[in-house]
Each structure stands twice: as C-alpha cells, then as structure tokens.
mmCIF file of C-alpha atoms in Angstrom:
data_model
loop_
_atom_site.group_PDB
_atom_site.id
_atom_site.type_symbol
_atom_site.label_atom_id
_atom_site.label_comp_id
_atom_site.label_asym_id
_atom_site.label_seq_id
_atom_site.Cartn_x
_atom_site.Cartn_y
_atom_site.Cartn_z
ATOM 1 C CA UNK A 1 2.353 -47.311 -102.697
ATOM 2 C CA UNK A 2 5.250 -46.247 -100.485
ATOM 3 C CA UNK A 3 6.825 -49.528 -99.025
ATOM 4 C CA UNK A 4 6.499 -49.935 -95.026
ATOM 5 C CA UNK A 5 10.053 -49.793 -93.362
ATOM 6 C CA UNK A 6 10.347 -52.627 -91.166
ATOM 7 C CA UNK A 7 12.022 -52.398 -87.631
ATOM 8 C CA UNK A 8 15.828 -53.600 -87.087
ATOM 9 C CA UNK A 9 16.156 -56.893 -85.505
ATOM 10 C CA UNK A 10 18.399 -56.956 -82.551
ATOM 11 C CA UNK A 11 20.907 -58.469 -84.845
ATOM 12 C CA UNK A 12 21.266 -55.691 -87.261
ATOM 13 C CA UNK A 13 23.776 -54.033 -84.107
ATOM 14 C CA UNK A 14 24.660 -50.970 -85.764
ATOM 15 C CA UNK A 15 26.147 -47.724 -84.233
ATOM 16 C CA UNK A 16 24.184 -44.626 -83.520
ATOM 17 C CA UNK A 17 23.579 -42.118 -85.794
ATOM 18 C CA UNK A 18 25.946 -39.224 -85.991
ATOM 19 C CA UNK A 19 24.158 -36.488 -84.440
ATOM 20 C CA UNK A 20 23.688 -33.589 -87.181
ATOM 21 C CA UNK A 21 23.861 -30.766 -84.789
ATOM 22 C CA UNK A 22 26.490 -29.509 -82.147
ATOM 23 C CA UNK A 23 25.121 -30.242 -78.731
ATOM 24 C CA UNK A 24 26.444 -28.791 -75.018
ATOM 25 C CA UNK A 25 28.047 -31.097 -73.201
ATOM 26 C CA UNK A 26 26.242 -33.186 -70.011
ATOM 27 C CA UNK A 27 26.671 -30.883 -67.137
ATOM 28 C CA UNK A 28 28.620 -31.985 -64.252
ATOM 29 C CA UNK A 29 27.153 -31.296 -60.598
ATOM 30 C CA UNK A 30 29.086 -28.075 -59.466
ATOM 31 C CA UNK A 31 31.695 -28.101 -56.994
ATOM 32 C CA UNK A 32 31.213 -26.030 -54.242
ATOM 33 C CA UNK A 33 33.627 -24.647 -51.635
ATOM 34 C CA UNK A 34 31.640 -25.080 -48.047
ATOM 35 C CA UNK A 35 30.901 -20.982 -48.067
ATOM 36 C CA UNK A 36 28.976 -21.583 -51.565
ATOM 37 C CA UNK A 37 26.906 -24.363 -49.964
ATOM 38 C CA UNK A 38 25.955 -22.336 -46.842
ATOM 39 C CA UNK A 39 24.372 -19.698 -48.871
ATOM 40 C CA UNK A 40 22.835 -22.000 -50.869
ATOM 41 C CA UNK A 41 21.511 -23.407 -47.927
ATOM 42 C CA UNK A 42 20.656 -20.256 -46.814
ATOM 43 C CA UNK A 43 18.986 -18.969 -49.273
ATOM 44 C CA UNK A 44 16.798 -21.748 -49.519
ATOM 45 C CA UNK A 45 15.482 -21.749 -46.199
ATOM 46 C CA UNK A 46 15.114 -18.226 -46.592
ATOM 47 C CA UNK A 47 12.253 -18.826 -49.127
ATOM 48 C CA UNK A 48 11.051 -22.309 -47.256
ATOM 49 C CA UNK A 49 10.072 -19.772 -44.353
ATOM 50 C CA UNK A 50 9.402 -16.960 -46.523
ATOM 51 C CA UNK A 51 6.170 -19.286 -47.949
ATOM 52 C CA UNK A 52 5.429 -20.833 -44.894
ATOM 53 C CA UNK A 53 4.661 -17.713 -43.603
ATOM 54 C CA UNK A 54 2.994 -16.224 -46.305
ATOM 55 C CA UNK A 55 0.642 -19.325 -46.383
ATOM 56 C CA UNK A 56 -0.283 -18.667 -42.936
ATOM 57 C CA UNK A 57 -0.666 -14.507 -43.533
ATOM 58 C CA UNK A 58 -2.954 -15.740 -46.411
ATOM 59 C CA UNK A 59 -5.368 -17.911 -43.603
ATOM 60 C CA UNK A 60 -5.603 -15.081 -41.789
ATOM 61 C CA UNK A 61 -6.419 -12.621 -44.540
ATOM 62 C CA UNK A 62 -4.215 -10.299 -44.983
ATOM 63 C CA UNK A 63 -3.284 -11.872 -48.580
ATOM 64 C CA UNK A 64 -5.757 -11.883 -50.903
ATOM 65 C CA UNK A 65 -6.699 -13.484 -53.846
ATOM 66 C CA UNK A 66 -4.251 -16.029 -55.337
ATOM 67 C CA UNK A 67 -1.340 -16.752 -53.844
ATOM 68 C CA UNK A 68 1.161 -19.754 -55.631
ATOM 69 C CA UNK A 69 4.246 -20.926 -52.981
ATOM 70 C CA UNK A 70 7.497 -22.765 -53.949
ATOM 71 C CA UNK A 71 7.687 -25.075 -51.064
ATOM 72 C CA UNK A 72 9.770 -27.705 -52.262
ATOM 73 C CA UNK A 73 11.252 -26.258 -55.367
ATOM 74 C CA UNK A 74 13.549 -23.902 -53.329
ATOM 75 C CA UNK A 75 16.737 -25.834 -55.354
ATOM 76 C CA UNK A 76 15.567 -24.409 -58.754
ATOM 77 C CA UNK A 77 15.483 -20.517 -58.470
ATOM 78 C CA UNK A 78 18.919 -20.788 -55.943
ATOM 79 C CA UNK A 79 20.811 -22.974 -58.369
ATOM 80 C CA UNK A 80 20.219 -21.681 -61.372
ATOM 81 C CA UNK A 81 20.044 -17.730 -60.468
ATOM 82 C CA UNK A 82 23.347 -18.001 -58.547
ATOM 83 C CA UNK A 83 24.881 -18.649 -61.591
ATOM 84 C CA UNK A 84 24.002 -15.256 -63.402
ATOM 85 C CA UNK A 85 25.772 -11.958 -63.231
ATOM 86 C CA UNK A 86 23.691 -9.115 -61.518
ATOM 87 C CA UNK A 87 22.754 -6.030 -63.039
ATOM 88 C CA UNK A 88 23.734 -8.132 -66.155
ATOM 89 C CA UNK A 89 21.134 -10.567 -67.064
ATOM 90 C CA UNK A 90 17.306 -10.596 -66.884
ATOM 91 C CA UNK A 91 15.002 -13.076 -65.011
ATOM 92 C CA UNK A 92 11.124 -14.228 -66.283
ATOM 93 C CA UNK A 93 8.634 -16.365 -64.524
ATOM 94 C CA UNK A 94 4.787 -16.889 -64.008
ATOM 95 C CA UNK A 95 2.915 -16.518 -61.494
ATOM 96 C CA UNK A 96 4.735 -18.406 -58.527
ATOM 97 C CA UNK A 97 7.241 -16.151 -58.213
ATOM 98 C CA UNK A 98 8.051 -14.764 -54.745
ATOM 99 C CA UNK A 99 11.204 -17.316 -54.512
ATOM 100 C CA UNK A 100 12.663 -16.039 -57.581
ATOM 101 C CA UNK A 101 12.727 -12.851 -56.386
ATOM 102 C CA UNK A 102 14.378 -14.038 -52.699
ATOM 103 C CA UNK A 103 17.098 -15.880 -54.782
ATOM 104 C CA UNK A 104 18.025 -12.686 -56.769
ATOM 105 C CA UNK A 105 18.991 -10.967 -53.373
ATOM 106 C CA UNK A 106 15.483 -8.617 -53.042
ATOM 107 C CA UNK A 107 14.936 -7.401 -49.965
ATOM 108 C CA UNK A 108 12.002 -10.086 -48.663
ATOM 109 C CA UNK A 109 10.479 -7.043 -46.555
ATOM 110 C CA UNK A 110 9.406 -5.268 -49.861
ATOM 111 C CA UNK A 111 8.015 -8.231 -51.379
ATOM 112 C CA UNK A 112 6.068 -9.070 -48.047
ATOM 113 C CA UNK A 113 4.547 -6.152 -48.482
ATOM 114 C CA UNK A 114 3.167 -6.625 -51.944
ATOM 115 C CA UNK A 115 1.882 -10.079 -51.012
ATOM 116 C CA UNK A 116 0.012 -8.047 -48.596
ATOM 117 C CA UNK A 117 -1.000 -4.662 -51.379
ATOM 118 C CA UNK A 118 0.721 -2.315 -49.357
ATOM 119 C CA UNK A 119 2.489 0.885 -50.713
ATOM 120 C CA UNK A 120 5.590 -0.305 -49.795
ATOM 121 C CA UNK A 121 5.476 -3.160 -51.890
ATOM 122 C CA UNK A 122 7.821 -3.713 -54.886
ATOM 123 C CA UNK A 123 5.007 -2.643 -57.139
ATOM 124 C CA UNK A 124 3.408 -0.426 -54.849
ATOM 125 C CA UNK A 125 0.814 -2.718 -53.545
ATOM 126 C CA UNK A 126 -0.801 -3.045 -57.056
ATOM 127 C CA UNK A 127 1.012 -6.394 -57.600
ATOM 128 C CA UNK A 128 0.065 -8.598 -55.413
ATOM 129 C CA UNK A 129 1.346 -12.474 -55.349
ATOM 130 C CA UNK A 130 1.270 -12.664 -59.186
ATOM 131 C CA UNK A 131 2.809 -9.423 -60.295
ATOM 132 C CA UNK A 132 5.878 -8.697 -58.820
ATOM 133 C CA UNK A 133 8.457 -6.255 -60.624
ATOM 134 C CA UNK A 134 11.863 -4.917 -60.679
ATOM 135 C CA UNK A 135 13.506 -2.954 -63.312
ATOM 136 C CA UNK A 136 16.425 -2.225 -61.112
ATOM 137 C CA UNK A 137 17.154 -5.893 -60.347
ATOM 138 C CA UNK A 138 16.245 -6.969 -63.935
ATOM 139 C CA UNK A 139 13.155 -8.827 -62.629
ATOM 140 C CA UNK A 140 10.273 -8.676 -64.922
ATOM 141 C CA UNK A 141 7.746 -10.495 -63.613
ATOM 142 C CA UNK A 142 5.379 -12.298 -62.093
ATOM 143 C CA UNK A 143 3.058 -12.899 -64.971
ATOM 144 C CA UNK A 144 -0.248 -14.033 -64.877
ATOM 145 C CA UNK A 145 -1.364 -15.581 -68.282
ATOM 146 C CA UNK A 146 0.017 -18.938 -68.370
ATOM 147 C CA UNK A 147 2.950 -19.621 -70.689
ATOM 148 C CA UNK A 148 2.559 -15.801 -71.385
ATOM 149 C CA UNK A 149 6.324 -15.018 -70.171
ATOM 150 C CA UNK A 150 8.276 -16.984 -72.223
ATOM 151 C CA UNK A 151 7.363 -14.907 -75.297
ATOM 152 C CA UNK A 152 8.477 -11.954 -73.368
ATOM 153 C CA UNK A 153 11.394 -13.537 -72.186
ATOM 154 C CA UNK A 154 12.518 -13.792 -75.530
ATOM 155 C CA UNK A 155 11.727 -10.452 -76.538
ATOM 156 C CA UNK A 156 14.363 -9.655 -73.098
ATOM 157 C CA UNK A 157 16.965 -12.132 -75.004
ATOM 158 C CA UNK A 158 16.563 -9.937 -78.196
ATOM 159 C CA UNK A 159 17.133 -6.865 -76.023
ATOM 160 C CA UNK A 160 20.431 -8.241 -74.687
ATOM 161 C CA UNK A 161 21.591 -9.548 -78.196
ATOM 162 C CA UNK A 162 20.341 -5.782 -79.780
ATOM 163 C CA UNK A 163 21.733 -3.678 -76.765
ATOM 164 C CA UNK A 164 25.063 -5.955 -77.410
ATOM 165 C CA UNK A 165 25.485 -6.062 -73.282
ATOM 166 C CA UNK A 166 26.354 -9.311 -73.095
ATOM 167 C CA UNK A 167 23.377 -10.190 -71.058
ATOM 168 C CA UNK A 168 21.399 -13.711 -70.990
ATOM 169 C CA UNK A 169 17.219 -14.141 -70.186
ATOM 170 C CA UNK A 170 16.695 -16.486 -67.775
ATOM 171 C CA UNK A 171 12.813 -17.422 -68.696
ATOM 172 C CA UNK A 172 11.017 -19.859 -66.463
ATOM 173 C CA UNK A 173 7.617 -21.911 -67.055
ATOM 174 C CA UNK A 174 6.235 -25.020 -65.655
ATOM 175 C CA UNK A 175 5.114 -27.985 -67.246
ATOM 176 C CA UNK A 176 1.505 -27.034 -67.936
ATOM 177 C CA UNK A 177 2.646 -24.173 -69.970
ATOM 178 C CA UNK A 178 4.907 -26.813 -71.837
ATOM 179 C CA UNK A 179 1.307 -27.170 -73.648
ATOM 180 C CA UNK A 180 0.995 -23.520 -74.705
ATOM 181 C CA UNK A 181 1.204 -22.476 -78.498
ATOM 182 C CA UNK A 182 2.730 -19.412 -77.529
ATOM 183 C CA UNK A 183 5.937 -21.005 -76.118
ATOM 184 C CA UNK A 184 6.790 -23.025 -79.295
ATOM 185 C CA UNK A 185 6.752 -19.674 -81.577
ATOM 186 C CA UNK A 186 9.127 -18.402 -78.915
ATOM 187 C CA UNK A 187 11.447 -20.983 -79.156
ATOM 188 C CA UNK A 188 11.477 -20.677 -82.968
ATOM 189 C CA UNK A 189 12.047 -17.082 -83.352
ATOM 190 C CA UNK A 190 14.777 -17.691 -80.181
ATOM 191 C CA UNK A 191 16.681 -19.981 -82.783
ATOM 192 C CA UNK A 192 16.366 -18.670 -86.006
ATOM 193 C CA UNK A 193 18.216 -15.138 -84.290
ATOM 194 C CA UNK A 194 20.235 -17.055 -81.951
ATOM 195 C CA UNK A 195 18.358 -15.288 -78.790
ATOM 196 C CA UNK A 196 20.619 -15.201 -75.675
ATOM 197 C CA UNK A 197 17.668 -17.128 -73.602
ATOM 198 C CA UNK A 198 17.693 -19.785 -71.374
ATOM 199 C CA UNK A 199 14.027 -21.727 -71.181
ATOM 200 C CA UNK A 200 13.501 -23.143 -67.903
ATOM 201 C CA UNK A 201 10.360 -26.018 -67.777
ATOM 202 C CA UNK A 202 9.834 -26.445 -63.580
ATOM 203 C CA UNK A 203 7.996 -29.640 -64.111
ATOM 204 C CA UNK A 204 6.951 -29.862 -60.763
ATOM 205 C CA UNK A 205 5.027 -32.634 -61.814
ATOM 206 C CA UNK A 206 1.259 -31.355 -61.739
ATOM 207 C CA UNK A 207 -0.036 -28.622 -64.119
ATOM 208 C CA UNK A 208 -2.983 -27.418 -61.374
ATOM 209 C CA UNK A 209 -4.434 -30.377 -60.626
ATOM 210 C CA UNK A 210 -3.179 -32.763 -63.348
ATOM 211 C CA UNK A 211 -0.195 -34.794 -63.666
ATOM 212 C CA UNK A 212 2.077 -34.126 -66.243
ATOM 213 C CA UNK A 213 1.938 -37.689 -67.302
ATOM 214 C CA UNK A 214 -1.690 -37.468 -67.657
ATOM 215 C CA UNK A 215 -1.263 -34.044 -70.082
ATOM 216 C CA UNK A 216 1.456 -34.144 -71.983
ATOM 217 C CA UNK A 217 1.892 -36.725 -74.804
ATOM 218 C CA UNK A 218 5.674 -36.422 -74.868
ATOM 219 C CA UNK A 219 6.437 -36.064 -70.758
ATOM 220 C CA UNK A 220 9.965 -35.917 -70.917
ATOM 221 C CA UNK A 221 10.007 -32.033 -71.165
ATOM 222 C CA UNK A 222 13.516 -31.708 -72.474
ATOM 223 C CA UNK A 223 13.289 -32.656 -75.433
ATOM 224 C CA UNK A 224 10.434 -30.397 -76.415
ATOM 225 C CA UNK A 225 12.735 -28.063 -78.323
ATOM 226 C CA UNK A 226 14.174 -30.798 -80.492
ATOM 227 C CA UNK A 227 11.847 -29.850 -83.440
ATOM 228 C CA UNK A 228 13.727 -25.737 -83.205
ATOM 229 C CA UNK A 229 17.239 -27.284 -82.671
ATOM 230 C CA UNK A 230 17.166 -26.123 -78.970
ATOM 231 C CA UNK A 231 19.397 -28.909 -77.409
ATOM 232 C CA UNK A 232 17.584 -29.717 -74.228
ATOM 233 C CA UNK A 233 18.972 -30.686 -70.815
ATOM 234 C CA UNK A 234 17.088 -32.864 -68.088
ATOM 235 C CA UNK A 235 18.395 -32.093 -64.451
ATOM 236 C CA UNK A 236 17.584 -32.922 -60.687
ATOM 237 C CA UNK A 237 15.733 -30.068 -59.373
ATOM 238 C CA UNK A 238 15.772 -31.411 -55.910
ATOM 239 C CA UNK A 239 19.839 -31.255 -55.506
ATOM 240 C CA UNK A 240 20.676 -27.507 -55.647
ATOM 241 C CA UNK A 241 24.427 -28.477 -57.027
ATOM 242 C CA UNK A 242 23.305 -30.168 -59.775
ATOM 243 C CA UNK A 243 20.818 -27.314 -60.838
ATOM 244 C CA UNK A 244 24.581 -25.232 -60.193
ATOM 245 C CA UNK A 245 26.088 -27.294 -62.633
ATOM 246 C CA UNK A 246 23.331 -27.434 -65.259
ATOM 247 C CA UNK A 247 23.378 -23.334 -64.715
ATOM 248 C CA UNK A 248 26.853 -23.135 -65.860
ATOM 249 C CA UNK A 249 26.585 -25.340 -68.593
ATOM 250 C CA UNK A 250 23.558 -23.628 -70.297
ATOM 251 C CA UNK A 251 25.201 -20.280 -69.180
ATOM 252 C CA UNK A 252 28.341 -21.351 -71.034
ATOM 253 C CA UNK A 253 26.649 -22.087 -74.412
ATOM 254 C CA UNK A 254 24.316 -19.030 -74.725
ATOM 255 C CA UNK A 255 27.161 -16.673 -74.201
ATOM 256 C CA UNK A 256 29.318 -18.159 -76.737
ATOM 257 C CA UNK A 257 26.338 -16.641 -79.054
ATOM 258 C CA UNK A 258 25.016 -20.804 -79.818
ATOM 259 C CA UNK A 259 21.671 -19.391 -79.161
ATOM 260 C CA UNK A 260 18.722 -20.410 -76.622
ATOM 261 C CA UNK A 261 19.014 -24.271 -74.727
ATOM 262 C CA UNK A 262 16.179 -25.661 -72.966
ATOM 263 C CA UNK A 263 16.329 -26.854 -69.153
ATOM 264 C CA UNK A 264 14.074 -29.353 -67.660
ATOM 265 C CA UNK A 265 14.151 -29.025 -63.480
ATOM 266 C CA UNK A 266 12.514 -32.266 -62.173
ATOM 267 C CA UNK A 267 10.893 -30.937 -58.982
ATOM 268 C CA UNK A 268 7.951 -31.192 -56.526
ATOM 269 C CA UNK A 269 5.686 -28.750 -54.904
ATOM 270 C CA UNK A 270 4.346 -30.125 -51.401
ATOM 271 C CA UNK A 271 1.681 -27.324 -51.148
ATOM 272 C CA UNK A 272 -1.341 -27.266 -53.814
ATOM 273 C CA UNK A 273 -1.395 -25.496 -57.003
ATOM 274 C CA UNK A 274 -2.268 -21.815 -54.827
ATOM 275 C CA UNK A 275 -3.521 -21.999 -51.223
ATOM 276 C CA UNK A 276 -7.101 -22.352 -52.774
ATOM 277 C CA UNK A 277 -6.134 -25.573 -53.723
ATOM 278 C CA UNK A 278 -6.779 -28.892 -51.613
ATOM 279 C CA UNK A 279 -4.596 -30.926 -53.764
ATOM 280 C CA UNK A 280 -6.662 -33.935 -53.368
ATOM 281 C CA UNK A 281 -5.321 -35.515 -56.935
ATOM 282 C CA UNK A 282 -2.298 -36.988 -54.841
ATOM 283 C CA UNK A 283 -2.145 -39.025 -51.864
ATOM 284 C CA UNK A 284 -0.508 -36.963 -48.876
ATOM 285 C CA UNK A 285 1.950 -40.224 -48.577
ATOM 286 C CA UNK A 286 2.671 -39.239 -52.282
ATOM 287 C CA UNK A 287 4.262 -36.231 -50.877
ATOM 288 C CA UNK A 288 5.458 -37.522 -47.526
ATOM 289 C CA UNK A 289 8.102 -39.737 -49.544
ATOM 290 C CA UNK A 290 9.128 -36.654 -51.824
ATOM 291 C CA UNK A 291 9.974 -34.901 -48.735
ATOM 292 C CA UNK A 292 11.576 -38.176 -47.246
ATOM 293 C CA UNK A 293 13.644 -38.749 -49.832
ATOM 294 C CA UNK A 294 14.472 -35.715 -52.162
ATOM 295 C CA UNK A 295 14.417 -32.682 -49.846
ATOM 296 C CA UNK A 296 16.301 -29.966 -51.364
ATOM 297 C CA UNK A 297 17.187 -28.256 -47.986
ATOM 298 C CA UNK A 298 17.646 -31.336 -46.144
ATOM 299 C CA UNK A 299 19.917 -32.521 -49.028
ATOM 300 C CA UNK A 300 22.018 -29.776 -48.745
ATOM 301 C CA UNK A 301 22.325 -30.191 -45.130
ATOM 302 C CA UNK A 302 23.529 -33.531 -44.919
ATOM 303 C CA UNK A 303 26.433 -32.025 -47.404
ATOM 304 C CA UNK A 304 27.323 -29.776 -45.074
ATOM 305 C CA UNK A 305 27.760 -32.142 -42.152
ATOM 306 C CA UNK A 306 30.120 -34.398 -43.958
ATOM 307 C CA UNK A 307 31.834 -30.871 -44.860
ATOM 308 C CA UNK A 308 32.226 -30.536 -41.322
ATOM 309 C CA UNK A 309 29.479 -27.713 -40.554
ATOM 310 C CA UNK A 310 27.844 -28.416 -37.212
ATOM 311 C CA UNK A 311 24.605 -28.793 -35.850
ATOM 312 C CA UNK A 312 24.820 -25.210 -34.004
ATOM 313 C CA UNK A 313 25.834 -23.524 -36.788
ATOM 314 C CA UNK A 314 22.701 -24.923 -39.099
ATOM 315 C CA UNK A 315 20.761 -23.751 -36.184
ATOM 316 C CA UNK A 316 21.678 -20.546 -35.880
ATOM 317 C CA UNK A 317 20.685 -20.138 -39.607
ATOM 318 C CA UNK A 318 17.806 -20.982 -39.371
ATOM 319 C CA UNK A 319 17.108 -18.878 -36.081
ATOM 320 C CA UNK A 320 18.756 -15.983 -37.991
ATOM 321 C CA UNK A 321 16.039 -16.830 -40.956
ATOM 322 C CA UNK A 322 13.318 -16.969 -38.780
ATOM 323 C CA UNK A 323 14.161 -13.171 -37.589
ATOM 324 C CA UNK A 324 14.064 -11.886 -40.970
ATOM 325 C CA UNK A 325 10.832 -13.250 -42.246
ATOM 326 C CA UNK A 326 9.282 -11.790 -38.790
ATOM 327 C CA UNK A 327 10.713 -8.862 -39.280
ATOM 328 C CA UNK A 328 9.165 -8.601 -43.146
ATOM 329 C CA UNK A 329 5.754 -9.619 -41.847
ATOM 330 C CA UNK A 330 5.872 -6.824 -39.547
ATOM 331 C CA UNK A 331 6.993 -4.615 -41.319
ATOM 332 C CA UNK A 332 4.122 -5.579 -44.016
ATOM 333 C CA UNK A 333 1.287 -5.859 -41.188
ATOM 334 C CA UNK A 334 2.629 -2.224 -40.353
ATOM 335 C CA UNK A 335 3.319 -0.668 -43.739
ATOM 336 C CA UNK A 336 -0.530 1.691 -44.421
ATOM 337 C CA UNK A 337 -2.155 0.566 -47.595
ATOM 338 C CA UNK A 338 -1.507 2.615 -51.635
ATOM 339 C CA UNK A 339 -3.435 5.971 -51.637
ATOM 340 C CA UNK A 340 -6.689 5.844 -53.538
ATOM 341 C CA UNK A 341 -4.715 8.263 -56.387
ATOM 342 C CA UNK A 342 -2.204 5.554 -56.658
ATOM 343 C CA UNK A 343 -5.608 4.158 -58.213
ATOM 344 C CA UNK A 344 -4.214 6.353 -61.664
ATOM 345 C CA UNK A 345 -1.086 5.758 -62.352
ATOM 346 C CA UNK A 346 1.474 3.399 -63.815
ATOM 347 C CA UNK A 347 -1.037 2.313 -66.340
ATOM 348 C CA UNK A 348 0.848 3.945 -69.201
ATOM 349 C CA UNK A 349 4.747 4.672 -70.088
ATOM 350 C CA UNK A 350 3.724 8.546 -70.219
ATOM 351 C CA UNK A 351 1.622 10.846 -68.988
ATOM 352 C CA UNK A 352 -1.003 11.899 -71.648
#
C-alpha cells in the first residue's frame, strides 16, 4: 500500500520549485503618450454609446431576437486589439461582439445596420447581433454556439502559422465557455503545433445567470491551460493600460513562434446576460460599486486630467461620439430591409 505523503510543516522552509517550463514575463501596464490615451478613451465611449443605444433600439423593436452588450467591458476589446497589426492578424469572439468590431476601426454605421437586419449591414442583414463578419478586416465572427469559436480560432492560428504571414489569432471566450470540452482540445492541438493564438477568457464574472464562483471548480481562469503548458496571465480588465500591457506581452511571446498563452480579463458587465435578461442573481448595489469603483472609461479619464486634458476637451468627445452613433441609427432606421432573393444565397462557398 502506497505510503500517504504528509504535508511540510512550516519549518521545513524550503525554496520553490524550479519551474520546468519557460514562462513570459509579468506584463507591465503600458505607457502611453496622452494621444494613445485619448483614443483609448475614445474608443471606449464609442462602444459605451454604441450599446446604450442599441439597448434602447432593441425596446423599441427594431432589434430583434438576442442582443448581448459590452457595457462595462469596453477596456478589454480596446486594450488588447490596439495592440495587433491590421490587415495582419485575425480576431474571434462569441456572441457579444458588436464592441469588438468598434475597437477594430469598423465603420459603427454598418454594424448598426445588422443589429437592425438591414441590407446594409456587414452581413447583409442576415447576421444580426450574434453573427457579425468581416473577411476584409479579418473579423470572423460573432459566433453563436458557446465556446464554439475558440476551436475555430485555432484553426485561424494554423492558417497564419501555414500561410507563414506572420499573423497572430486573437480568440476570445468568457468564463462560461471556460467549461466547454471543445476549448480544452483547442488548447492542446494549439500547443502540440505551437499555434500563433492568443486565448482570451472575459470572465465577466457571470456565465448567464451564474457566478463563476458558483460554476467553475478552479475559478481562477488563468491557470486553466496549465495542464497543455499554455502559461496563463491574469490581468485587470477594468484599466485599459494594463489590458495594453498584457497585449504586448502575450503579443511578444506568440510571435517569437513559443506558441499559444492564455489571458484572463477580470471584468464586469452592468447590463444582463442579453436584454432578455433581468439579471436578478445580483443585487443592483452589486453593480453600483463596480461602476463606483472600477469604471473603465471613468478610469481613463481621471488619467487624462492629471495628464493635463481638460474638462472641455472630454466633452467635446463625447458630444462628437454622441453624433456618430445618431448618425448610425439613422442611417440603420433608414437603410430598406435584404431582398427576399437575398433569402438564397451565401449559404455555400459556390454556386452549385
């Protein structure tokens, strides 16, 4: 009968054990000249209003079915995609998607439009809130099936490595598809062939309705790749320079060809799961302190004031921001709805 090993005392003080893999080193929080931080800034209220008014287009009808919004996790998608090269590498994501697509530059009058299934939506007004697409931009999706993107986002890693272009996969997934079986074959085929793929957990802290605490037996994300030697990295997901500077790190060691690394963005979504959802499994003064405390925007703001940026000039931001997500929601409200043929096609590669 095997003999029990019996825990150390405190007295047996003895050093750490080597570690028997290389790992990246602990990001710093980036550094960013006071033009970096305005766009930053920018760009995240850009998708703050973006949502807001989407939620409200949705309670009046003109969006159907579900609709997911990224209030509060603005910092994420505008830390992290800043960092890439466009045209370059790809981008991956579920279902709550319309602020990845702001933060890679896309023109928020075209995805207005698909929120609302109008032809000129980025995929035609067949999309809707869940599907969005853009070869062009290297955006591929907008996926439904939970978890079911980060399989596909390392099939786009083995693209880049095949294609030898020198591109990364930015794949994102939140912490209910942390659970998924799917994900875990993805990270081991992603480091047996050294994928160029970066695997983004959004823990946003409720899967649906149910706390991450509550579902997952090991809740400190990170380290879910340990098993696959993916070295995982937990970061701030409310401070947009941190998520800069845990961008460049992870950027840094897939391109040197050390394969995928895992990031865990601790976040918080103020708004329910989709506007169907009353969120009634947290108190609202839950997310009155999140807001308080850890507001990405407002923590980027208070940088800019001791950089010196005034008052006015926030202002006039966000009067300039207001103007453009007007202007999209016109222009969707406007925009006439896909032909019936439209009905037909894109359902196959070819024509047969």
């Amino acid at each position: 009968m095997a003999k029990a090993v019996q825990p150390r005392g405190e007295e047996a003080d003895a050093p750490p054990a080597t570690p028997n893999r290389e790992r990246p080193a602990e990001p710093q929080r980036f550094v960013a000249t006071k033009e970096q931080l305005l766009e930053f800034y920018r760009q995240m209220v850009l998708i703050r209003r973006f949502e807001e008014k989407a939620g409200q287009l949705y309670g009046l009808g003109l969006i159907g079915g579900f609709c997911h919004l990224y209030i509060g996790q603005e910092a994420v998608a505008v830390g992290l995609q800043s960092a890439l090269e466009e045209g370059k590498d790809s981008v991956i994501t579920g279902y709550r998607d319309h602020g990845h697509m702001l933060a890679y530059g896309i023109d928020p009058k075209v995805i207005m439009a698909e929120l609302t299934g109008r032809a000129a939506g980025i995929s035609k007004g067949k999309g809707g809130s869940m599907h969005m697409f853009s070869v062009e931009h290297k955006f591929f999706g907008g996926h439904g099936i939970v978890g079911a993107q980060v399989s596909l986002g390392a099939g786009l890693g083995f693209s880049h490595k095949y294609k030898g272009d020198g591109g990364l996969c930015l794949a994102y997934f939140g912490d209910g598809a942390a659970n998924q079986g799917q994900v875990y074959e993805s990270f081991n085929m992603a480091e047996l062939w050294k994928l160029p793929v970066i695997f983004v957990i959004e823990n946003n802290q409720y899967a649906m309705g149910t706390s991450v605490n509550r579902a997952s037996a090991e809740d400190q994300l990170y380290r879910r790749g340990e098993s696959f030697r993916i070295p995982g990295i937990q970061v701030d997901g409310m401070d947009v320079l941190a998520v800069r500077g845990a961008a460049e790190t992870a950027i840094a060691w897939t391109r040197s060809g050390k394969g995928p690394i895992l990031l865990e963005l601790k976040t918080y979504r103020y708004r329910g799961h989709s506007m169907s959802d009353p969120a009634k499994y947290r108190s609202r003064d839950e997310v009155q302190s999140v807001r308080d405390k850890s507001d990405p925007i407002e923590h980027a703001r208070r940088e800019l004031e001791a950089m010196g940026v005034g008052e006015d000039e926030l202002k006039k931001i966000d009067k300039d921001i207001k103007a453009i997500v007007a202007e999209a929601a016109d222009f969707a409200e406007q925009s006439p709805e896909p032909d019936l043929s439209e009905l037909h096609t894109d359902v196959l590669v070819e024509s047969y």
